[in-house]
Amino acid sequence: MDITFNIGGEAGQGIDTIGDLLTQVFVQSGFYTFTIKDFMSRIRGGYNFSQIRVSDSPIHAPIDDIDLIVALSHDAIVGKRNQLVDGGVIIFDDTIKTEELDACHYPAPLQKTATEVGGNIRMMNAAALGAVLAVTRFPFNLAETALSEIFLRKGRKVVDANVEVAKALYNLTKENWIGTCAHDMSTVKMGPCKDRLILTGNRAIALGAMAANLKWISSYPMSPSTACFQDIVSNAQRLKIGSLQTEDEIASLATAIGASFAGARSMVTTSGGGFSLMVEGLGLAAMTETPIVIYNAQRPGPSTGLPTRTEQGDLLFMLTASQGEFPRIMLAPKDPIEAFDVATRAFNLADKFQVPVMILGDQYFSDSVKNVPRIDAGKVEIDRGKRASTMASEPYERFKLTEDGVSPIAFPGDQGKFVVASGNVHLENGHITEDPDIRNSMVEKFMRKIPQILKTLNPPQVFGGRGAETTLLTWGSTWGAAYEAVKVLADKGVSINLLHFCDLFPLKTHILTEVFSEAKGVVAVEQNATSQFAKLVLMETGLTVDKRVNKYDGRPMTPRFIMDRLKEGGIS
Amino acid sequence: MDITFNIGGEAGQGIDTIGDLLTQVFVQSGFYTFTIKDFMSRIRGGYNFSQIRVSDSPIHAPIDDIDLIVALSHDAIVGKRNQLVDGGVIIFDDTIKTEELDACHYPAPLQKTATEVGGNIRMMNAAALGAVLAVTRFPFNLAETALSEIFLRKGRKVVDANVEVAKALYNLTKENWIGTCAHDMSTVKMGPCKDRLILTGNRAIALGAMAANLKWISSYPMSPSTACFQDIVSNAQRLKIGSLQTEDEIASLATAIGASFAGARSMVTTSGGGFSLMVEGLGLAAMTETPIVIYNAQRPGPSTGLPTRTEQGDLLFMLTASQGEFPRIMLAPKDPIEAFDVATRAFNLADKFQVPVMILGDQYFSDSVKNVPRIDAGKVEIDRGKRASTMASEPYERFKLTEDGVSPIAFPGDQGKFVVASGNVHLENGHITEDPDIRNSMVEKFMRKIPQILKTLNPPQVFGGRGAETTLLTWGSTWGAAYEAVKVLADKGVSINLLHFCDLFPLKTHILTEVFSEAKGVVAVEQNATSQFAKLVLMETGLTVDKRVNKYDGRPMTPRFIMDRLKEGGIS
Amino acid sequence: MITKEQLEGPQKITWCTGCGNFGILASLKNAVGELGVPQNQFVIVSGIGCGSKIPHYINLNAIHTLHGRAIAVAQGIHLANLDLQVLVHVGDGDTLGEGLGHLMHAARRNVNLSVFIHNNGVMGLTKGQFSPSAPRGYVSSTSPPEAGAPMNPVNVVAYALTAGATFVARGFSGDQKGLVALMRKAMKHKGFALVDILQPCQTWNRQLNWKFYNEHTYSLQENGHDINSRIAAIEKAFSNGDKIPTGVFYEEKAPTLAESLALPPDGRLRDHQTDIKAVQAIIDELIL
Amino acid sequence: MITKEQLEGPQKITWCTGCGNFGILASLKNAVGELGVPQNQFVIVSGIGCGSKIPHYINLNAIHTLHGRAIAVAQGIHLANLDLQVLVHVGDGDTLGEGLGHLMHAARRNVNLSVFIHNNGVMGLTKGQFSPSAPRGYVSSTSPPEAGAPMNPVNVVAYALTAGATFVARGFSGDQKGLVALMRKAMKHKGFALVDILQPCQTWNRQLNWKFYNEHTYSLQENGHDINSRIAAIEKAFSNGDKIPTGVFYEEKAPTLAESLALPPDGRLRDHQTDIKAVQAIIDELIL
Ligand SMILES: Cc1ncc(C[n+]2csc(CCOP(=O)(O)OP(=O)(O)O)c2C)c(N)n1
Ligand SMILES: Cc1ncc(C[n+]2csc(CCOP(=O)(O)OP(=O)(O)O)c2C)c(N)n1
Ligand code: SF4
Ligand code: SF4
Ligand SMILES: [Mg+2]
Ligand SMILES: [Mg+2]
C-alpha cells in the first residue's frame, strides 16, 4: 500500500489542518506517513497544498503520483491534476464552480455538512476527512478511535461533533458517490507502524536543543525557520529558557554570543537572508571562541528569493562566511529523527571545540512531517567541554595555547578569574596584541582544532551496500528521495548505492574516497543549481563527480525526478 | 644599487612624512622606489615604520634586509635591528636614551637642528632627510632640486627653511659622524626611472573609479580602505561625484544599489568586517541585476583581527557570500598600475553583465607606494552595456530572458518605461512570482552569463617563461614578492616561473591547466593560512598544487620569505 | 493627472480581505494621480512584508528591496536623480526593527523622501509575531508566553521627530480622505517626510483593529495643534494613551541632504559625465 | 571596596596624551571601586574605537566586541546571569551610527545595563572622520568638501529618552567628580541607564575640545531641573545651543526586560539545568 493524498485550497482555508488530521488518522491506525507542505508567501488566498503519502512500509520522501485530491478551491482542482494517477479521484467542495468533471470525481457537500451537522463551518476539516475515508473505503471505526484520541484534548463535545460530521460525510459519500477509487482500504486493519511521534524538522531541532539544555535563544522571524523558534518560545516558561525576539538578526546573534560568553548554551534560528546579517557576528564568535549554534533553514535565493520554498543553496556560503579563516562545523540532518540527534550533538561540539556549529535545514526538511519512534530525552548526553579548574593559582588565561587548540573555558563571575575576550588578535589572556608571533600561534591554535573535530564527527553513511557501479552522492534532506530512488533501481537490478553526508564539514574523506574509487560513476544529487557539495568534495579531496542532478525550482526532490535524470544519463 | 631605508618611531612623530620625503627625493632623482607602511591600530605612540626600498632597476616588493634605520624612538632603534645588514647604520635622534651603540651608528641632533635652524620642531623631517643623505653620501644638489619641487606648492619660504635644515644636518653629519655606510652614493647622477607618478593601491583604485565615470560612492570608514574613499570625497566637488559617509556598511551598499538602480555608476569601499555587513545587500544587487562595484581592502581576520595589517583571507568568503547562487566577478590587482586598469574594467564589467564586481585589495596593496608611469585618463573606455531602446513599443521588461542572459537596462525616469525590480523571484517584467518554471528560467539566465563573462576576462599571466619545472602560483598583491623570488632563483639557474591571476573569478582555466601540466611542481604562494586560491583552483579544475607557502602574521610577503620556504622544500 | 486606469496594478492583489493595506493603496493612487508629477518620475521603494508588496499593485517604477533597507536604497535613488519622486512603503517590523537606524539617519539628514509606514503592530507576512510597534503585553507566537511583548512599543512619530524629520504625520487607512491629503503633503514636502499609517491587520492583530481605531483616534488639526514646534509635536506624539492623534504633527523648511552634496547643477548624477580632463589634472598633480 | 591596585590595567594605555578617555577611565575605576559589587561580577563590554579599548586598561571581566554591537552582546551577558554588573563602553561612531538600532531597542526594553558613551564627535581610531554626533558643517576627510558634515548631529540624550531609557545623564570627562557620581548612579539604576560622556579628542576634533566644554557646559542639577518628567528632559536635551547641560536628565523606576523573561528564580541561566523530564513530557505530548 502506497497512497498519496493532496489537500489543496487557499491559504486560510484550513488545508493544513485537514492534512494533519489525515496524517494523524493514518498514523493512529498504524501506517507510515510522509507529509509535505507547499504554500505561497501570502496569508490568505492563492493556492497551497498539503500532501500526505501513506504506506505500510517506511517512506522517506514525497512522490509525484497523486491518488486522491481534496480541493477546497478551483485552483486546487486543476493545480495538481496532471499528477493524478489513472483512476485517481478529486473530491471537491460542491460550492466550487467548475467545468464538468468526470463522474469519477466527487463534488462533496463539505461546507454544507460542516454547518448543518457540526454547526460550524470550520468542521469542514472533519467533513473532508469523512469524504476521503469513504472514497478509499477506509474502515470508519479505525478512524473513529483515532479521531477520539486526537480531539480528546479539546474535550468530549468537540470529539463528538467532529466524529459526527466526519461520519455524516462518510455515509453520504458511500450513498451518493458513484465513482470508484483504485485503492480499496476496506480490509485494512492496523498497519505495522509503531512510530507514533510525528515531527517536522523544525520541531525536531527545537526538541533536540531543549533536551541539550539550551538556555538562551534570540532570533528574528524568517521563513522557514520561524516554527523552530516558536516551538522553543512556547516551552520557554516551562523549561526556563531565556528567549528574545530581537530587532534584527545582527542583534540576535550578538545577544546569543553574549549569553554564551556568560555561560548559557545559546542558539539562533534563521534563514539565509538573516544569516547574511549574522556574518560579522559569526566572526566574533569564532575569534572569541564562544560556542554558538546557528540553525539556517534554507530557502531559494539569492535575496528574498522564494520565501516559502526549498533549496540547498547556502552550503558554500556558510562554509566560508565571514572575513578571515577559522574552524567551524557544519551539520545537515536528513530528516527529523536525525535532526534531534544533530541538535544535541551541535551543542556538545560547540562546547567541546569552542567553535560555531551550523545546522543546515531547508524548507522541505523544516516543514515536512514524518513519523518517528518515541525519543528518549533521558539518553541525551551533555558535554560542556573543558572547563577551567576552579582553584587554579595562576591568573586565568581564556586563550591558553594548548596542544589540541582548545583552551579551558571560564565564565564571567567565576571565582578568582577574570575572563577577557576580544575580536581583535589577542594574547593568551585575551588582551589585544599586534605581535606577529602571537598572531601566528593563534592562527595555528585554530588550525589544530580541525583534526580533533574530524575525529569526533560521524562518517558518511552508505545505503544499498558497498561496491555498486553507480553511487548517488547526497547531503541533508535530499537523502529521502535518493534513498527511495536507489531502492527502486536496485530492485530492478541496477547496481547502485547512496553515499550520504550529515556531517558536512570539516569533511571526513576516508569512506568517501573509498566509495568514489569503487564506483564507475558518482552522481551528485542536490537541491541547487551548482552542485555545491560536489564542489566542496572536489575542493577537499580532488575527487570529481561524473554527473549532477540539480533541482532548483524550489519544490522538493522526488525519487522520480532523480530516476528520470539518471535515465537521461543512461542509468535505469 | 638596491638600498632599503627604515624610518621608525611613534605614531604622530611624522615618520610617514620622512618616508614620503625620502621616496620623493629618490623618485625625483630618477630612482625606482617601493615604500611600505607598517603601523599599529592606535593614533599616537607605539612603534610604526615606513620602509623605502630604492633601486636603479624596477622593484616590486619590500625586502628583508635593511641598510639604514632612522629611529625617532627607542623602539625604533631595536625594532628592526635584526634585519639590519652587516655594516648597516642606525641614525637616531640624540635625545633618545639608549644603551651604548657601536660608533658606526649615529646619534643625530634632529630635533635640535629642526628647532634651532628651522625654528620648528616639525622640520625634524627635513633634518632626518639631511642625515640620511649625508650618511649615504648622496649628492646634496640632487636632493636640493627635489626638495624645492616637493615643497614648491607650499611656497618659497617653506622650501628655503626645509632645505636649510636638511643642509645643516647634511653638513653636520659629514663633519661629526665617524662611521661609514656600505652604500656610497656620491657618484650617483640621475637614475633611469621616468615613472614619476607615485601611487598607493588605494589611490589607484580611486583614480580608476573617477576616470571610469563613478558618480556615486557611499562608504563607511574602515582600515585599510578608508584612504580610497577619502581620495574620492576630496575630489567630489571638482568632478561632481555624489558621496556619503553612511551610518553603517549596510546602508552604504543599499544606498549605492539605489543610486545604481537610478542610473549612476556606483561603488562602495570597505574591508572584510564591513563587507560582512554587506552580504545581504550583495544578494539584492545580484537578484535585481543592479551593477555595483565593491572594493574590499582585506586585513587579517577573523573579526576585528589586525586592523592595520595585511592578509588575503577573504577570497573564498567573497566568492560565495550571500544566500543562494548567482554570478559575480572578482578581480585582484597586483599593484597600483594594474589597479587603475582594474577599477575601470570593474565598472564596465558590472554594467555589461549587470552583476556585482568585487575588487580585492589588501593592506599591503592599499598602502604601499610604487612609482608608475603617467596614466593617460583619456584612454579609459566606458562601456555601459546594453541599454533598452528608447522607443520600444512593447512594455519594458527589465528582466527579459535573452540568449546571453543579459537584459537591456533602463532607469526610472526613462521615457515610456516603468522599471520594476525585486529581490524576490520575479517575472521578466520585474513583478514577483512563485512559478517554478519561471524560477528555473531565471536561474538559467544567471548561469548563461558565466561563459560570456569568462570570454571578457583577462587570462592569467606567466612570468619567467613557459615550461619551467617549478611554477609559483599567486594572485593579487603577492605577485611582487613572488616575481622577485622567481627572478633571483632563475638567475641562479633554477627552472622556475610564475603563474599569476588578477582576474580571479569566474576562473579562466585554459592557460592554468597548461602550465600545471608543464610544471613538475606547483607552489601556491598566498598571504593567508589556508591557501584559498589553491582551493578555488582545485574546486574549479580538479588540479592540486604540490606545495603551499603561507604567510599569516599580517606582515607583507617578501622574496626572501618565499625563497626560504622553497628551500625547505628542496627548491633553491 | 494620472488616471486610475494608468495606475492599474500589474498584478492581482494578495492581501487578505479586509486588510488595511487596501485603503492605503487606494489613497496612494489618489495622491499620485493628482500630484502633477509625470507617472514615469515616481519610484516606489518597498521593504519586505505584506505592505511592501504594494509596488506590484500600482503601475509605477519600483524596487521591492530587503527587509529593513528600503529607506537606504531610496536615498540612493533620490540622490542619483533629483527629478524622481521617491516614495517609500514599508512595514513596521521592517522599518522600526531591522531598519530603525536607516530611518533615524535619513530623517536626520533630511533626505527628500516620503516614507509611508504601513503600521499594523505585527509582522503580518511571517504570521503575526509582535512587531516593534505592538503594545506591551501583546501576545503572539514569539513573545514570552506569560508576559507577551515585554516592552513598550516604538512610537514612530516621536522617533522621527527626535531624529529631525521635517514633516511628520499620522494617518489612518480607514480615513482615506485624510490619508490622501497627508500623502500629498508628504510628497510635496522638500525633505524627509514620514507618515505613520494606522493599518489594521485583519488576520493577526485582534487588538488594533478597525473598531479600535475608529473609536480611539482624533484629529490634531481639528483640535488645535501647533505644527511648528518640534517639542510640542513630540509631546503630542507621546500623548497617545486612550486617544491616538492623527494629522500633521510637525512641518519645517530646512536644507535637504542633496543641497550639501557635490551634485551636478541639474541634479542628475545618472546622466552626468565626469570631465576626464579634470581627472587627468588630478593625476598630473600627483606627478613629481 | 576594590583598590586601585586590584583594578590596575593589564596593558599600557595607547591613547594620545591629553585624550578625554583618561578622565573616563579614572572615573570608572573610582565608580567601580566603591560600588560594593565584587570585582569578578563586573563585565565590561566594548565596541571598536579608541574608547572601546578601555577593557584593556582596567582589570575586570571583559569582551571587546564589534563596531556597533556592544549593547546587543551586553544584553545577552546580562540575561544569562543577572548577578553580573554589565558596563558598556562605546564610542559615538560605534553606537550612534552602526549600532543605533540596538541602542534604541535596548533602551525601549529597559535592559538592565549601564551604557557609557565616549562621545568625542569624531571617529577617532579611523583618523578623525565626522561621527554621527559631529556638529553640522564639521569638516573632515569624508564630509562633502564644501559643506562639511551635511546634517544635524545625533542628540543621544534625546534619542535615549525618546526610546524609553529609564536613566539618562550627561557627564564630562573634565569633571571627574561629577562623572563618578553619574556612573555610580547609572550602575545602581535597575534598568537601561545611559551616560553621554563629553570626551575631547585631543588629536582630531579641534572644535569640541577641553576649552569649549569648560566654557559651554552647565549643571542641570545646580540650575533646577525636574528629573521625573520625560518630556521636560527631552526639552532640556534639545536646549543645547550655546550651553550644554550636564547631570541627570531623567530617572524612572520601570520593569526591566529580565522580569518578563522565563528566567530561573536565581536569574542564572548559566547554571540552570533544564528538567529533562519536562522535555520528555513535551515530547510525549506529541505522540499520538
Ligand atoms: C533579513 C530578513 N529577516 C527576516 C525576514 C522575514 N520577514 C519577512 S516579512 C517580515 C515581517 C514583516 O513585518 P512588517 O514589516 O511589519 O510588515 P507586514 O507584513 O506587517 O506588512 C519578516 C520578519 C526577511 N525577509 N528578511
Ligand atoms: C563594521 C566595522 N566598520 C568599520 C570599522 C572601522 N572602525 C574602527 S573604529 C571606527 C570608528 C570609531 O569611532 P567611535 O566609535 O566614535 O570611537 P572613537 O575612536 O572615536 O573612540 C571605525 C569606523 C570596524 N571596525 N567595523
Ligand atoms: S496578514 Fe494582515 S497585513 Fe498581511 S495582508 Fe493579511 S490582513 Fe493585511
Ligand atoms: S585619537 Fe582622539 S579619541 Fe583617540 S586616543 Fe587620540 S585623543 Fe583619544
Ligand atoms: Mg507590520
Ligand atoms: Mg568617537
Tab-separated table of C-alpha atoms and ligand atoms in Angstrom, chain A residues 43 220-223 226 248-249 270 273-275 277 299 304 307, chain B residues 280, chain C residues 15 21 48-52 66-69 90-95 98 118-127 129 131-133 199 201 204, ligand 1:
chain	number	residue	atom	x	y	z
A	43	ILE	CA	-1.540	34.927	4.294
A	220	TYR	CA	14.104	37.124	14.372
A	221	PRO	CA	11.259	35.519	12.442
A	222	MET	CA	12.146	34.270	8.994
A	223	SER	CA	10.530	31.534	6.961
A	226	THR	CA	10.285	30.555	12.462
A	248	ASP	CA	17.120	42.156	13.763
A	249	GLU	CA	19.400	39.195	13.076
A	270	THR	CA	17.181	31.956	10.810
A	273	GLY	CA	18.901	36.285	4.431
A	274	GLY	CA	19.056	36.502	8.185
A	275	PHE	CA	22.262	34.523	8.218
A	277	LEU	CA	23.256	39.627	8.533
A	299	ARG	CA	15.146	28.735	1.069
A	304	THR	CA	14.366	37.302	-0.774
A	307	PRO	CA	10.429	32.722	0.944
B	280	GLU	CA	22.634	40.645	2.336
C	15	TRP	CA	-3.751	40.820	0.713
C	21	ASN	CA	-3.463	47.908	3.061
C	48	ILE	CA	9.638	43.031	2.755
C	49	GLY	CA	6.280	42.332	4.329
C	50	CYS	CA	2.600	42.428	3.384
C	51	GLY	CA	2.511	46.185	2.894
C	52	SER	CA	5.765	46.084	0.955
C	66	LEU	CA	15.065	43.913	1.528
C	67	HIS	CA	13.528	43.753	4.952
C	68	GLY	CA	14.531	46.982	6.670
C	69	ARG	CA	16.671	48.509	3.925
C	90	VAL	CA	7.400	49.822	4.412
C	91	GLY	CA	6.090	47.818	7.325
C	92	ASP	CA	6.544	48.461	10.999
C	93	GLY	CA	8.598	45.315	11.570
C	94	ASP	CA	10.622	46.295	8.579
C	95	THR	CA	11.429	49.860	9.448
C	98	GLU	CA	15.531	45.821	11.262
C	118	HIS	CA	2.120	50.507	6.992
C	119	ASN	CA	1.866	50.227	10.730
C	120	ASN	CA	-0.184	47.240	11.834
C	121	GLY	CA	1.605	46.384	15.068
C	122	VAL	CA	2.516	42.919	13.861
C	123	MET	CA	4.725	41.114	11.433
C	124	GLY	CA	1.964	40.190	9.044
C	125	LEU	CA	3.710	38.210	6.365
C	126	THR	CA	5.569	35.970	8.804
C	127	LYS	CA	2.305	35.181	10.595
C	129	GLN	CA	4.608	37.863	15.629
C	131	SER	CA	6.379	43.921	15.910
C	132	PRO	CA	8.264	46.840	17.467
C	133	SER	CA	5.026	48.798	17.481
C	199	GLN	CA	-3.290	49.904	9.243
C	201	CYS	CA	-4.203	43.714	10.079
C	204	TRP	CA	-3.401	38.708	13.107
E	1	LIG	C1	16.586	39.911	6.887
E	1	LIG	C2	15.206	39.362	6.959
E	1	LIG	N1	14.752	38.918	8.123
E	1	LIG	C3	13.524	38.388	8.191
E	1	LIG	C4	12.743	38.304	7.087
E	1	LIG	C5	11.409	37.655	7.172
E	1	LIG	N2	10.304	38.587	7.138
E	1	LIG	C6	9.638	38.807	6.008
E	1	LIG	S1	8.364	39.865	6.202
E	1	LIG	C7	8.714	40.020	7.859
E	1	LIG	C8	7.896	40.834	8.806
E	1	LIG	C9	7.111	41.825	8.158
E	1	LIG	O1	6.553	42.631	9.129
E	1	LIG	P1	6.218	44.123	8.775
E	1	LIG	O2	7.435	44.811	8.296
E	1	LIG	O3	5.536	44.711	9.931
E	1	LIG	O4	5.278	44.004	7.512
E	1	LIG	P2	3.777	43.428	7.420
E	1	LIG	O5	3.903	42.059	6.875
E	1	LIG	O6	3.205	43.500	8.778
E	1	LIG	O7	3.149	44.365	6.450
E	1	LIG	C10	9.815	39.273	8.195
E	1	LIG	C11	10.363	39.197	9.554
E	1	LIG	C12	13.261	38.784	5.889
E	1	LIG	N3	12.580	38.745	4.740
E	1	LIG	N4	14.484	39.315	5.858
